[in-house]
Amino acid sequence: MTRDPVGAGQRTAPAQQQASADDDLGVMLPDLLPRLWRFALRLAREQHDAEDLVQRACVRALERRHQLQPGSSALSWMFSIIHSLWLNEVRARQVRNHASLQWNEELAATLVDPMALDPEVDALHQQVIAAVARLPDAQRAVMLLVAVEGLSYREAAEVLNVPVGTVMSRLARARLTIGEEFEQRTSGRRHDR
């Protein structure tokens, strides 16, 4: 009985492609960590929780790397994993009645651009960061994915597992809320004069 070398090669090609995809994720993951950390920190609002989220997301991604579809964005997939883990954590906290999601002011100060020389720009950055932090979780997640991470509406919808229209609606409400907050501050300053 002779073996068909062409047929054998065709049967192993998908296995070789999967091995390559597995290696690619391991190589790409370190480069994604800063963006994953930033997203997790904004969701969790606490350094320890963010570190835990990123670590758990990396473990889950490496365990389930076969689920990363060829041609899809590893970054979007990782954002989706982090968001899913965060939602599960929030639900678990609510069940345990430990939903204390406090923003760490010490960490917020480290997120401003250290190269900015203008104190007014730094103050504005702090105000924007604080305004985004006060948004409801669903709006904050959309704002972070689209405005901060630069994902398209479609990509954000895939990450959050919601329709594109929901992403657009949440983003519009988030922008409106932040705009109204800054408008109130500005009009309050005018009245004080």
Coordinates of C-alpha atoms in Angstrom, one line a residue:
M1 CA 0.0 0.0 0.0
T2 CA 1.5 3.3 -1.1
R3 CA 0.8 6.6 0.6
D4 CA -0.4 9.6 -1.3
P5 CA 2.1 12.4 -0.3
V6 CA -0.1 15.1 -1.8
G7 CA -3.2 13.9 0.2
A8 CA -1.1 13.7 3.4
G9 CA 0.1 17.2 2.9
Q10 CA -3.4 18.5 2.4
R11 CA -4.5 16.8 5.6
T12 CA -1.7 18.4 7.7
A13 CA -2.0 22.0 6.2
P14 CA -4.8 23.0 8.6
A15 CA -2.9 21.7 11.6
Q16 CA 0.2 23.6 10.4
Q17 CA -1.9 26.8 10.0
Q18 CA -3.3 26.4 13.5
A19 CA 0.1 25.9 14.9
S20 CA 1.2 29.1 13.2
A21 CA -1.9 31.0 14.5
D22 CA -1.1 29.7 18.0
D23 CA 2.5 30.9 17.7
D24 CA 1.3 34.3 16.4
L25 CA -0.9 34.9 19.4
G26 CA 2.0 34.2 21.8
V27 CA 4.1 36.6 19.8
M28 CA 1.5 39.3 19.5
L29 CA 0.2 39.2 23.1
P30 CA 3.1 41.2 24.7
D31 CA 2.6 44.0 22.2
L32 CA -1.1 44.2 23.0
L33 CA -0.6 44.4 26.8
P34 CA -0.5 48.2 27.1
R35 CA -3.8 48.6 25.3
L36 CA -5.4 45.7 27.2
W37 CA -4.2 47.1 30.5
R38 CA -5.6 50.6 29.7
F39 CA -8.9 49.2 28.7
A40 CA -9.1 46.9 31.7
L41 CA -8.1 49.8 34.0
R42 CA -10.9 52.0 32.6
L43 CA -13.4 49.3 33.0
A44 CA -12.4 48.1 36.5
R45 CA -11.4 51.6 37.8
E46 CA -8.9 49.9 40.1
Q47 CA -5.3 48.7 39.5
H48 CA -5.6 45.3 41.2
D49 CA -8.8 44.4 39.4
A50 CA -7.3 45.6 36.0
E51 CA -4.2 43.5 36.5
D52 CA -6.4 40.5 37.4
L53 CA -8.6 41.1 34.3
V54 CA -5.6 41.3 31.9
Q55 CA -4.0 38.2 33.5
R56 CA -7.2 36.2 33.3
A57 CA -7.9 37.4 29.7
C58 CA -4.4 36.3 28.6
V59 CA -4.7 32.9 30.2
R60 CA -8.2 32.4 28.6
A61 CA -6.9 33.6 25.2
L62 CA -4.0 31.2 25.3
E63 CA -6.2 28.3 26.4
R64 CA -8.7 29.1 23.7
R65 CA -6.4 30.4 21.0
H66 CA -8.1 27.9 18.5
Q67 CA -11.2 30.1 18.7
L68 CA -9.4 33.1 17.2
Q69 CA -10.7 33.1 13.7
P70 CA -8.1 33.6 10.9
G71 CA -8.1 37.1 9.6
S72 CA -9.9 38.5 12.7
S73 CA -8.3 41.1 14.9
A74 CA -6.5 39.6 17.9
L75 CA -6.9 43.0 19.7
S76 CA -10.6 43.1 19.3
W77 CA -10.8 39.4 20.4
M78 CA -8.8 40.3 23.5
F79 CA -11.0 43.3 24.3
S80 CA -14.0 41.0 24.0
I81 CA -12.5 38.6 26.4
I82 CA -11.7 41.3 28.9
H83 CA -15.2 42.8 28.6
S84 CA -16.8 39.4 29.1
L85 CA -14.6 38.7 32.2
W86 CA -15.5 42.1 33.6
L87 CA -19.2 41.6 33.1
N88 CA -19.0 38.2 34.9
E89 CA -17.0 39.9 37.7
V90 CA -19.6 42.7 38.1
R91 CA -22.4 40.1 38.2
A92 CA -20.6 38.1 40.8
R93 CA -20.0 41.2 42.9
Q94 CA -23.6 42.1 42.8
V95 CA -24.6 38.6 43.9
R96 CA -22.1 38.8 46.7
N97 CA -23.3 42.4 47.4
H98 CA -19.7 43.8 47.0
A99 CA -20.3 46.2 44.2
S100 CA -17.8 48.9 45.5
L101 CA -16.3 50.2 42.3
Q102 CA -14.1 53.1 43.6
W103 CA -11.9 55.1 41.2
N104 CA -8.3 55.3 42.4
E105 CA -7.4 59.0 42.2
E106 CA -3.7 58.2 42.6
L107 CA -3.8 56.2 39.4
A108 CA -5.8 58.8 37.6
A109 CA -3.0 61.2 38.0
T110 CA -0.6 58.9 36.3
L111 CA -2.8 58.6 33.2
V112 CA -2.3 62.2 32.0
D113 CA 0.2 62.8 29.3
P114 CA 3.4 63.5 31.2
M115 CA 4.9 65.4 28.3
A116 CA 2.1 68.0 28.3
L117 CA 3.6 71.3 29.5
D118 CA 0.4 73.3 29.8
P119 CA -1.3 72.8 33.2
E120 CA -4.7 73.8 31.7
V121 CA -4.4 70.9 29.2
D122 CA -3.5 68.6 32.1
A123 CA -6.5 69.8 34.1
L124 CA -8.8 69.3 31.1
H125 CA -7.4 65.8 30.6
Q126 CA -8.2 65.0 34.3
Q127 CA -11.7 66.4 33.9
V128 CA -12.3 64.3 30.8
I129 CA -11.0 61.2 32.5
A130 CA -13.2 61.8 35.5
A131 CA -16.2 62.4 33.3
V132 CA -15.7 59.2 31.4
A133 CA -15.2 57.4 34.7
R134 CA -18.6 58.6 35.9
L135 CA -20.4 57.2 32.8
P136 CA -22.6 54.1 33.3
D137 CA -20.6 50.9 32.5
A138 CA -22.2 50.2 29.1
Q139 CA -21.5 53.8 27.9
R140 CA -18.0 53.9 29.4
A141 CA -17.1 50.6 27.6
V142 CA -18.3 51.9 24.2
M143 CA -16.5 55.3 24.8
L144 CA -13.2 53.5 25.6
L145 CA -13.4 51.2 22.7
V146 CA -14.3 53.8 20.0
A147 CA -12.9 57.1 21.3
V148 CA -9.8 55.8 23.1
E149 CA -8.9 52.5 21.4
G150 CA -10.0 53.6 17.9
L151 CA -12.2 50.6 17.1
S152 CA -14.8 51.1 14.5
Y153 CA -18.5 50.9 15.5
R154 CA -18.6 47.4 14.0
E155 CA -15.6 46.2 15.9
A156 CA -16.9 47.6 19.1
A157 CA -20.2 45.9 18.5
E158 CA -18.4 42.6 18.0
V159 CA -16.4 43.1 21.2
L160 CA -19.5 43.9 23.3
N161 CA -21.7 41.5 21.5
V162 CA -24.4 44.1 20.7
P163 CA -25.8 45.5 17.5
V164 CA -24.0 48.4 15.8
G165 CA -27.0 50.6 16.5
T166 CA -26.6 50.0 20.2
V167 CA -22.9 51.1 20.0
M168 CA -23.9 54.2 18.2
S169 CA -26.7 55.0 20.7
R170 CA -24.5 54.4 23.7
L171 CA -21.7 56.5 22.3
A172 CA -24.1 59.3 21.5
R173 CA -25.5 59.3 25.0
A174 CA -22.0 59.2 26.5
R175 CA -20.9 62.1 24.4
L176 CA -24.0 64.1 25.3
T177 CA -23.6 63.4 29.0
I178 CA -20.0 64.5 29.0
G179 CA -20.8 67.6 26.9
E180 CA -23.6 68.6 29.2
E181 CA -21.3 68.2 32.2
F182 CA -18.7 70.5 30.7
E183 CA -21.4 72.9 29.6
Q184 CA -22.7 73.1 33.1
R185 CA -19.2 73.8 34.4
T186 CA -18.6 76.5 31.9
S187 CA -22.0 78.2 32.5
G188 CA -21.4 77.9 36.3
R189 CA -18.1 79.8 35.9
R190 CA -19.8 82.5 33.9
H191 CA -22.4 83.0 36.6
D192 CA -19.7 83.2 39.3
R193 CA -18.1 86.2 37.7

